[in-house]
CSV table of N, CA and C in Angstrom, one decimal:
chain,number,residue,atom,x,y,z
B,30,MET,N,-61.2,35.0,-68.2
B,30,MET,CA,-59.9,34.7,-67.0
B,30,MET,C,-59.9,33.6,-66.3
B,31,SER,N,-59.0,33.2,-66.4
B,31,SER,CA,-59.0,32.2,-65.4
B,31,SER,C,-58.2,32.4,-63.5
B,32,ALA,N,-59.5,31.3,-63.0
B,32,ALA,CA,-58.6,32.1,-60.8
B,32,ALA,C,-57.3,31.2,-60.5
B,33,LEU,N,-57.1,30.2,-62.2
B,33,LEU,CA,-55.9,29.7,-61.4
B,33,LEU,C,-54.4,30.7,-62.0
B,34,ASN,N,-53.6,30.0,-61.2
B,34,ASN,CA,-52.8,30.4,-62.1
B,34,ASN,C,-51.5,30.1,-63.2
B,35,ALA,N,-50.8,30.2,-63.8
B,35,ALA,CA,-50.5,29.3,-64.9
B,35,ALA,C,-49.9,28.1,-64.2
B,36,ASP,N,-49.3,27.9,-63.3
B,36,ASP,CA,-48.9,26.4,-62.8
B,36,ASP,C,-50.2,25.1,-62.5
B,37,GLY,N,-51.2,26.0,-62.4
B,37,GLY,CA,-52.2,25.3,-62.3
B,37,GLY,C,-52.9,25.0,-61.0
B,38,SER,N,-52.5,26.5,-59.9
B,38,SER,CA,-52.6,26.6,-58.8
B,38,SER,C,-53.6,27.2,-58.1
B,39,SER,N,-54.1,27.3,-56.9
B,39,SER,CA,-54.9,28.6,-57.4
B,39,SER,C,-54.4,29.7,-56.3
B,40,GLY,N,-53.3,29.4,-55.9
B,40,GLY,CA,-52.4,30.9,-55.2
B,40,GLY,C,-53.0,31.2,-53.5
B,41,PHE,N,-53.9,29.7,-52.9
B,41,PHE,CA,-54.1,29.9,-51.5
B,41,PHE,C,-53.8,29.0,-51.3
B,42,ALA,N,-54.1,29.2,-49.9
B,42,ALA,CA,-53.2,27.9,-48.7
B,42,ALA,C,-54.0,28.3,-48.2
B,43,PRO,N,-54.3,27.1,-46.8
B,43,PRO,CA,-55.1,26.9,-45.9
B,43,PRO,C,-54.8,28.2,-44.5
B,44,ALA,N,-55.5,28.1,-43.6
B,44,ALA,CA,-54.6,29.4,-43.1
B,44,ALA,C,-53.8,28.5,-41.7
B,45,PHE,N,-54.7,26.8,-41.5
B,45,PHE,CA,-54.2,26.1,-40.5
B,45,PHE,C,-54.5,24.5,-40.9
B,46,VAL,N,-53.2,23.5,-40.8
B,46,VAL,CA,-52.6,22.7,-41.4
B,46,VAL,C,-53.1,21.6,-40.1
B,47,VAL,N,-54.5,20.5,-39.7
B,47,VAL,CA,-54.4,20.1,-39.0
B,47,VAL,C,-54.5,19.0,-38.3
B,48,ILE,N,-53.3,18.2,-37.1
B,48,ILE,CA,-53.4,17.1,-37.3
B,48,ILE,C,-54.5,16.6,-36.3
B,49,ASP,N,-54.8,15.7,-36.1
B,49,ASP,CA,-56.2,14.9,-35.6
B,49,ASP,C,-55.6,13.1,-35.0
B,50,LEU,N,-55.3,13.3,-33.7
B,50,LEU,CA,-54.8,12.4,-32.9
B,50,LEU,C,-55.3,11.1,-32.7
B,51,GLU,N,-56.0,11.0,-33.6
B,51,GLU,CA,-57.3,10.0,-33.2
B,51,GLU,C,-56.9,8.7,-33.5
B,52,GLY,N,-57.3,7.6,-33.1
B,52,GLY,CA,-57.5,6.1,-33.9
B,52,GLY,C,-56.3,4.7,-32.8
B,53,PRO,N,-56.1,4.4,-33.3
B,53,PRO,CA,-55.7,3.7,-32.3
B,53,PRO,C,-54.4,3.7,-31.9
B,54,ASN,N,-53.2,4.7,-32.4
B,54,ASN,CA,-52.1,4.6,-32.6
B,54,ASN,C,-51.6,6.1,-31.4
B,55,GLN,N,-52.7,6.1,-31.2
B,55,GLN,CA,-52.6,8.3,-30.1
B,55,GLN,C,-51.6,7.9,-29.2
B,56,PRO,N,-50.9,9.2,-28.7
B,56,PRO,CA,-50.0,9.2,-27.5
B,56,PRO,C,-51.3,8.9,-27.1
B,57,SER,N,-50.0,8.4,-25.5
B,57,SER,CA,-51.3,8.1,-24.3
B,57,SER,C,-50.9,8.8,-23.2
B,58,THR,N,-49.6,9.8,-22.8
B,58,THR,CA,-49.4,10.8,-21.9
B,58,THR,C,-48.4,11.9,-22.7
B,59,ALA,N,-48.4,13.0,-21.7
B,59,ALA,CA,-48.4,14.5,-22.0
B,59,ALA,C,-46.9,14.5,-22.7
B,60,GLY,N,-46.0,14.2,-22.6
B,60,GLY,CA,-44.5,13.9,-22.9
B,60,GLY,C,-44.9,13.1,-24.4
B,61,GLN,N,-45.6,12.3,-25.2
B,61,GLN,CA,-46.3,10.9,-26.6
B,61,GLN,C,-46.3,11.9,-27.0
B,62,PHE,N,-47.7,12.6,-26.6
B,62,PHE,CA,-48.5,14.0,-27.2
B,62,PHE,C,-47.5,15.7,-27.5
B,63,THR,N,-46.6,15.5,-26.8
B,63,THR,CA,-45.5,17.0,-26.9
B,63,THR,C,-44.9,16.1,-27.9
B,64,ALA,N,-44.1,15.4,-28.1
B,64,ALA,CA,-42.8,14.7,-29.3
B,64,ALA,C,-43.7,14.8,-30.2
B,65,MET,N,-45.0,14.4,-30.0
B,65,MET,CA,-45.8,13.9,-31.5
B,65,MET,C,-45.9,15.1,-32.7
B,66,VAL,N,-46.5,16.2,-31.4
B,66,VAL,CA,-46.9,17.5,-31.8
B,66,VAL,C,-45.8,18.5,-32.7
B,67,ASN,N,-45.2,18.3,-31.5
B,67,ASN,CA,-43.7,19.6,-31.5
B,67,ASN,C,-42.7,18.7,-33.2
B,68,GLY,N,-42.7,17.4,-33.3
B,68,GLY,CA,-42.2,17.0,-34.8
B,68,GLY,C,-42.7,17.5,-35.8
B,69,TRP,N,-43.8,16.5,-35.8
B,69,TRP,CA,-45.0,17.1,-37.2
B,69,TRP,C,-44.8,18.4,-37.1
B,70,ALA,N,-44.9,19.4,-36.5
B,70,ALA,CA,-45.2,21.2,-36.2
B,70,ALA,C,-43.4,21.3,-37.8
B,71,SER,N,-42.2,20.4,-36.8
B,71,SER,CA,-41.4,20.9,-37.1
B,71,SER,C,-41.2,20.2,-38.0
B,72,GLY,N,-42.0,19.3,-38.6
B,72,GLY,CA,-41.8,18.7,-40.2
B,72,GLY,C,-42.7,19.7,-41.1
B,73,ILE,N,-43.4,20.1,-40.8
B,73,ILE,CA,-44.4,21.2,-42.1
B,73,ILE,C,-44.3,22.7,-41.7
B,74,GLN,N,-43.3,23.1,-40.8
B,74,GLN,CA,-42.7,24.3,-41.2
B,74,GLN,C,-41.4,23.8,-41.8
B,75,ALA,N,-40.9,22.7,-42.0
B,75,ALA,CA,-39.3,21.9,-42.8
B,75,ALA,C,-39.8,22.5,-44.2
B,76,ILE,N,-40.9,22.6,-44.1
B,76,ILE,CA,-41.4,22.0,-46.0
B,76,ILE,C,-41.2,23.4,-46.0
B,77,THR,N,-42.0,24.6,-45.9
B,77,THR,CA,-42.3,25.8,-45.7
B,77,THR,C,-43.1,26.7,-44.8
B,78,TYR,N,-42.9,27.6,-44.5
B,78,TYR,CA,-43.5,28.7,-43.4
B,78,TYR,C,-44.8,29.3,-43.6
B,79,GLU,N,-45.2,28.9,-45.3
B,79,GLU,CA,-46.4,29.5,-45.4
B,79,GLU,C,-48.1,29.3,-44.8
B,80,LEU,N,-47.7,27.2,-44.2
B,80,LEU,CA,-48.6,27.3,-43.4
B,80,LEU,C,-48.4,27.0,-41.7
B,81,THR,N,-49.7,26.5,-41.7
B,81,THR,CA,-49.5,26.8,-39.9
B,81,THR,C,-50.3,25.9,-39.6
B,82,PRO,N,-49.0,24.9,-38.7
B,82,PRO,CA,-49.8,23.7,-38.6
B,82,PRO,C,-50.5,24.1,-37.0
B,83,ALA,N,-51.1,23.0,-36.7
B,83,ALA,CA,-52.2,23.4,-35.8
B,83,ALA,C,-52.8,21.5,-35.0
B,84,LEU,N,-53.6,21.6,-34.0
B,84,LEU,CA,-53.5,20.4,-33.5
B,84,LEU,C,-55.2,20.7,-33.0
B,85,TYR,N,-55.4,19.5,-33.2
B,85,TYR,CA,-57.3,18.9,-32.7
B,85,TYR,C,-57.5,17.8,-32.0
B,86,SER,N,-58.0,18.3,-30.6
B,86,SER,CA,-58.3,16.6,-29.6
B,86,SER,C,-59.6,17.7,-29.5
B,87,ASP,N,-59.8,16.5,-28.4
B,87,ASP,CA,-60.8,16.6,-27.6
B,87,ASP,C,-60.8,17.1,-25.7
B,88,GLN,N,-61.8,17.7,-25.2
B,88,GLN,CA,-61.9,18.2,-24.1
B,88,GLN,C,-60.9,17.7,-23.3
B,89,PHE,N,-60.8,16.2,-22.6
B,89,PHE,CA,-59.8,15.1,-22.0
B,89,PHE,C,-58.9,15.3,-22.4
B,90,GLN,N,-58.4,14.9,-23.8
B,90,GLN,CA,-56.8,14.9,-24.1
B,90,GLN,C,-56.3,16.4,-23.6
B,91,TRP,N,-57.3,17.5,-24.2
B,91,TRP,CA,-56.4,19.0,-24.3
B,91,TRP,C,-55.9,19.4,-22.4
B,92,ASN,N,-56.9,18.7,-21.5
B,92,ASN,CA,-56.9,18.6,-20.2
B,92,ASN,C,-56.2,18.1,-19.5
B,93,ASN,N,-55.9,16.5,-19.8
B,93,ASN,CA,-54.5,15.7,-19.2
B,93,ASN,C,-53.8,15.6,-19.8
B,94,TYR,N,-53.1,15.8,-20.8
B,94,TYR,CA,-51.8,15.7,-21.5
B,94,TYR,C,-51.1,17.3,-21.5
B,95,ASP,N,-51.4,18.7,-21.5
B,95,ASP,CA,-51.3,19.5,-21.4
B,95,ASP,C,-51.0,20.4,-22.7
B,96,LEU,N,-52.3,19.5,-23.3
B,96,LEU,CA,-51.9,20.0,-25.1
B,96,LEU,C,-52.3,22.3,-24.4
B,97,ASN,N,-52.7,22.4,-23.6
B,97,ASN,CA,-52.7,24.5,-22.8
B,97,ASN,C,-51.3,24.6,-23.8
B,98,LYS,N,-49.9,23.9,-23.2
B,98,LYS,CA,-48.6,24.2,-23.1
B,98,LYS,C,-48.0,24.8,-24.0
B,99,LEU,N,-48.5,23.3,-25.4
B,99,LEU,CA,-48.0,23.4,-27.0
B,99,LEU,C,-47.8,24.8,-27.5
B,100,ASN,N,-46.8,24.5,-28.2
B,100,ASN,CA,-46.8,26.0,-29.3
B,100,ASN,C,-47.2,25.5,-31.0
B,101,VAL,N,-48.4,25.5,-30.7
B,101,VAL,CA,-49.3,25.4,-32.3
B,101,VAL,C,-50.8,25.9,-31.2
B,102,PRO,N,-50.8,26.8,-32.4
B,102,PRO,CA,-52.9,26.7,-32.3
B,102,PRO,C,-53.8,25.2,-31.7
B,103,GLY,N,-54.6,25.4,-31.1
B,103,GLY,CA,-55.3,24.5,-31.0
B,103,GLY,C,-56.7,24.2,-31.2
B,104,PHE,N,-57.5,23.5,-31.6
B,104,PHE,CA,-59.3,23.4,-32.1
B,104,PHE,C,-59.7,22.2,-30.8
B,105,VAL,N,-60.4,22.6,-29.9
B,105,VAL,CA,-61.4,21.2,-29.5
B,105,VAL,C,-62.6,21.2,-29.4
B,106,ALA,N,-62.7,19.9,-29.5
B,106,ALA,CA,-64.1,19.6,-30.1
B,106,ALA,C,-65.3,19.2,-28.4
B,107,VAL,N,-66.3,19.8,-28.9
B,107,VAL,CA,-67.1,20.2,-27.8
B,107,VAL,C,-68.3,19.1,-28.2
B,108,SER,N,-69.3,18.6,-26.9
B,108,SER,CA,-70.2,18.0,-27.4
B,108,SER,C,-71.2,17.9,-26.2
B,109,PRO,N,-72.1,18.0,-26.1
B,109,PRO,CA,-73.2,18.5,-26.9
B,109,PRO,C,-72.9,20.2,-26.5
B,110,ILE,N,-73.8,20.4,-28.0
B,110,ILE,CA,-73.0,21.8,-27.7
B,110,ILE,C,-74.5,23.0,-26.5
B,111,GLN,N,-75.4,22.9,-26.6
B,111,GLN,CA,-76.5,23.1,-25.8
B,111,GLN,C,-76.5,22.3,-24.5
B,112,GLY,N,-76.4,23.8,-23.4
B,112,GLY,CA,-76.0,23.2,-22.1
B,112,GLY,C,-74.2,23.0,-21.5
B,113,ASN,N,-73.4,23.1,-22.7
B,113,ASN,CA,-72.4,22.7,-22.2
B,113,ASN,C,-71.3,23.7,-22.9
B,114,SER,N,-70.3,24.1,-21.2
B,114,SER,CA,-69.2,25.5,-21.2
B,114,SER,C,-68.6,24.3,-21.5
B,115,PRO,N,-67.3,24.6,-22.7
B,115,PRO,CA,-66.1,24.0,-22.6
B,115,PRO,C,-65.2,24.2,-21.3
B,116,SER,N,-64.2,23.0,-20.9
B,116,SER,CA,-63.6,23.4,-19.6
B,116,SER,C,-62.5,23.8,-20.3
B,117,ALA,N,-62.2,23.0,-21.4
B,117,ALA,CA,-60.4,23.4,-22.7
B,117,ALA,C,-59.7,25.3,-21.9
B,118,VAL,N,-58.9,25.6,-21.7
B,118,VAL,CA,-58.8,26.9,-21.4
B,118,VAL,C,-57.1,27.0,-22.1
B,119,GLY,N,-56.2,27.8,-22.5
B,119,GLY,CA,-55.3,27.9,-23.4
B,119,GLY,C,-55.1,29.0,-23.9
B,120,SER,N,-53.3,29.6,-23.8
B,120,SER,CA,-53.1,31.0,-25.2
B,120,SER,C,-53.7,30.1,-26.2
B,121,ASN,N,-53.4,29.5,-26.4
B,121,ASN,CA,-53.2,28.6,-27.8
B,121,ASN,C,-53.9,27.9,-28.8
B,122,LEU,N,-55.3,28.3,-27.5
B,122,LEU,CA,-57.3,27.4,-28.1
B,122,LEU,C,-57.6,28.2,-28.8
B,123,PHE,N,-57.3,28.5,-30.2
B,123,PHE,CA,-58.1,29.1,-31.1
B,123,PHE,C,-59.5,29.0,-31.5
B,124,GLY,N,-60.2,27.7,-31.3
B,124,GLY,CA,-61.1,27.6,-31.8
B,124,GLY,C,-61.9,26.7,-31.3
B,125,TYR,N,-63.5,26.0,-31.4
B,125,TYR,CA,-64.0,24.6,-30.8
B,125,TYR,C,-64.4,24.0,-32.3
B,126,ASN,N,-64.8,22.8,-31.9
B,126,ASN,CA,-65.4,22.4,-33.4
B,126,ASN,C,-66.2,21.9,-32.7
B,127,ALA,N,-67.7,22.1,-32.8
B,127,ALA,CA,-68.6,21.7,-31.8
B,127,ALA,C,-69.5,20.8,-32.6
B,128,TYR,N,-70.1,20.1,-31.8
B,128,TYR,CA,-70.7,18.2,-32.7
B,128,TYR,C,-71.5,18.5,-32.2
B,129,PHE,N,-73.0,17.8,-33.3
B,129,PHE,CA,-74.1,17.9,-33.1
B,129,PHE,C,-75.4,18.8,-33.5
B,130,GLY,N,-74.7,19.8,-33.6
B,130,GLY,CA,-76.1,20.6,-34.4
B,130,GLY,C,-77.1,21.1,-34.4
B,131,ASN,N,-78.5,22.1,-34.1
B,131,ASN,CA,-79.3,21.1,-34.4
B,131,ASN,C,-80.1,22.8,-35.6
B,132,CYS,N,-80.7,22.4,-36.4
B,132,CYS,CA,-81.3,23.1,-37.2
B,132,CYS,C,-82.9,22.8,-37.7
B,133,VAL,N,-83.4,24.0,-37.3
B,133,VAL,CA,-84.4,24.6,-36.0
B,133,VAL,C,-85.3,25.6,-37.5
B,134,ASN,N,-86.6,24.9,-38.3
B,134,ASN,CA,-87.0,25.4,-39.5
B,134,ASN,C,-85.8,26.2,-40.3
B,135,GLY,N,-84.7,25.6,-40.2
B,135,GLY,CA,-83.7,26.0,-41.5
B,135,GLY,C,-83.4,27.3,-40.7
B,136,SER,N,-82.3,27.5,-39.6
B,136,SER,CA,-81.4,28.1,-38.8
B,136,SER,C,-81.1,27.3,-37.9
B,137,ALA,N,-79.6,27.5,-37.4
B,137,ALA,CA,-78.7,27.1,-36.1
B,137,ALA,C,-78.4,28.0,-35.4
B,138,SER,N,-79.3,28.9,-35.1
B,138,SER,CA,-79.0,30.2,-34.1
B,138,SER,C,-78.9,29.9,-33.8
B,139,LYS,N,-79.4,28.7,-32.7
B,139,LYS,CA,-79.1,29.0,-30.9
B,139,LYS,C,-78.4,28.2,-30.7
B,140,ASP,N,-77.7,27.7,-32.1
B,140,ASP,CA,-75.9,26.8,-31.6
B,140,ASP,C,-75.0,27.5,-31.5
B,141,VAL,N,-75.4,29.0,-32.8
B,141,VAL,CA,-74.3,29.9,-33.3
B,141,VAL,C,-73.8,31.2,-31.9
B,142,ALA,N,-75.5,31.0,-31.5
B,142,ALA,CA,-74.7,31.7,-30.3
B,142,ALA,C,-74.8,31.0,-28.8
B,143,THR,N,-74.8,30.0,-28.6
B,143,THR,CA,-74.6,29.1,-27.4
B,143,THR,C,-72.6,29.3,-27.9
B,144,ILE,N,-72.3,28.9,-28.7
B,144,ILE,CA,-71.1,28.7,-29.2
B,144,ILE,C,-70.1,29.9,-29.2
B,145,GLU,N,-70.7,30.8,-29.7
B,145,GLU,CA,-70.0,32.6,-29.6
B,145,GLU,C,-69.8,32.9,-28.4
B,146,GLY,N,-70.4,32.2,-27.0
B,146,GLY,CA,-70.6,32.9,-26.1
B,146,GLY,C,-69.3,31.8,-25.6
B,147,TRP,N,-69.1,31.1,-26.4
B,147,TRP,CA,-67.9,30.4,-25.8
B,147,TRP,C,-66.5,31.3,-25.6
B,148,GLY,N,-66.6,32.3,-26.2
B,148,GLY,CA,-65.4,33.1,-26.9
B,148,GLY,C,-63.9,33.0,-27.4
B,149,LYS,N,-65.2,31.9,-28.3
B,149,LYS,CA,-63.3,31.7,-29.3
B,149,LYS,C,-63.5,31.9,-30.7
B,150,SER,N,-63.1,32.9,-32.2
B,150,SER,CA,-63.3,33.1,-32.9
B,150,SER,C,-63.6,32.4,-34.0
B,151,ILE,N,-62.4,31.2,-34.2
B,151,ILE,CA,-62.5,29.9,-35.3
B,151,ILE,C,-63.4,29.0,-34.3
B,152,ASN,N,-64.6,28.7,-35.2
B,152,ASN,CA,-65.1,27.6,-34.8
B,152,ASN,C,-66.3,26.9,-35.2
B,153,THR,N,-66.3,25.8,-35.7
B,153,THR,CA,-67.0,24.9,-36.5
B,153,THR,C,-68.1,24.4,-35.6
B,154,ILE,N,-69.1,24.0,-36.6
B,154,ILE,CA,-70.7,23.1,-36.5
B,154,ILE,C,-70.9,22.2,-36.8
B,155,GLN,N,-70.8,20.8,-36.8
B,155,GLN,CA,-71.2,20.2,-37.4
B,155,GLN,C,-72.5,19.2,-37.3
B,156,PHE,N,-73.2,19.0,-37.8
B,156,PHE,CA,-74.4,18.7,-38.0
B,156,PHE,C,-75.0,17.1,-38.4
B,157,SER,N,-75.8,16.8,-37.4
B,157,SER,CA,-75.7,14.8,-37.5
B,157,SER,C,-76.3,14.6,-38.6
B,158,ASN,N,-76.9,15.3,-39.9
B,158,ASN,CA,-77.2,14.8,-41.0
B,158,ASN,C,-76.7,15.6,-42.1
B,159,SER,N,-76.2,15.2,-42.2
B,159,SER,CA,-75.3,15.4,-43.5
B,159,SER,C,-75.9,16.1,-44.3
B,160,GLY,N,-77.3,16.1,-44.5
B,160,GLY,CA,-78.0,16.6,-45.4
B,160,GLY,C,-78.7,17.9,-45.2
B,161,ASP,N,-78.4,18.4,-44.6
B,161,ASP,CA,-79.3,19.8,-43.2
B,161,ASP,C,-78.8,20.7,-44.4
B,162,ASP,N,-79.9,22.1,-44.8
B,162,ASP,CA,-79.2,22.9,-45.3
B,162,ASP,C,-79.6,24.0,-44.4
B,163,CYS,N,-78.6,24.9,-43.6
B,163,CYS,CA,-78.8,25.3,-42.7
B,163,CYS,C,-78.5,26.5,-42.9
B,164,GLY,N,-79.4,27.7,-41.9
B,164,GLY,CA,-78.6,28.9,-42.8
B,164,GLY,C,-78.0,29.5,-41.2
B,165,VAL,N,-77.7,30.5,-40.5
B,165,VAL,CA,-77.3,31.4,-39.2
B,165,VAL,C,-78.9,32.0,-39.1
């Protein structure tokens, strides 16, 4: 029995399709961010309502360009993990993308506990060494 549908698709869709506005042509005002994100989200939804558009930003962008006022879920970058308490807030803030996790004796439990304490349920940890094989 195959895990794929007859057309070759898996039948699975991502929970979010996330725009990352990094790079040389990123918006530089709240109005530009709003226009770009809303236009992008409208384009995604014009194709299908099965996909949920979302936004990835750093805390500076989130706080300075009023991204908490957008009508799309947001994921905010936070670094470092230890000793940090994110300043980004908003009802559309769904989770954090935490950078430079530490794997100590095969476990990232300290970083996981810290991130869970930030109060969001959809979080990720990025390790500085892509070769880390780290459990919770």
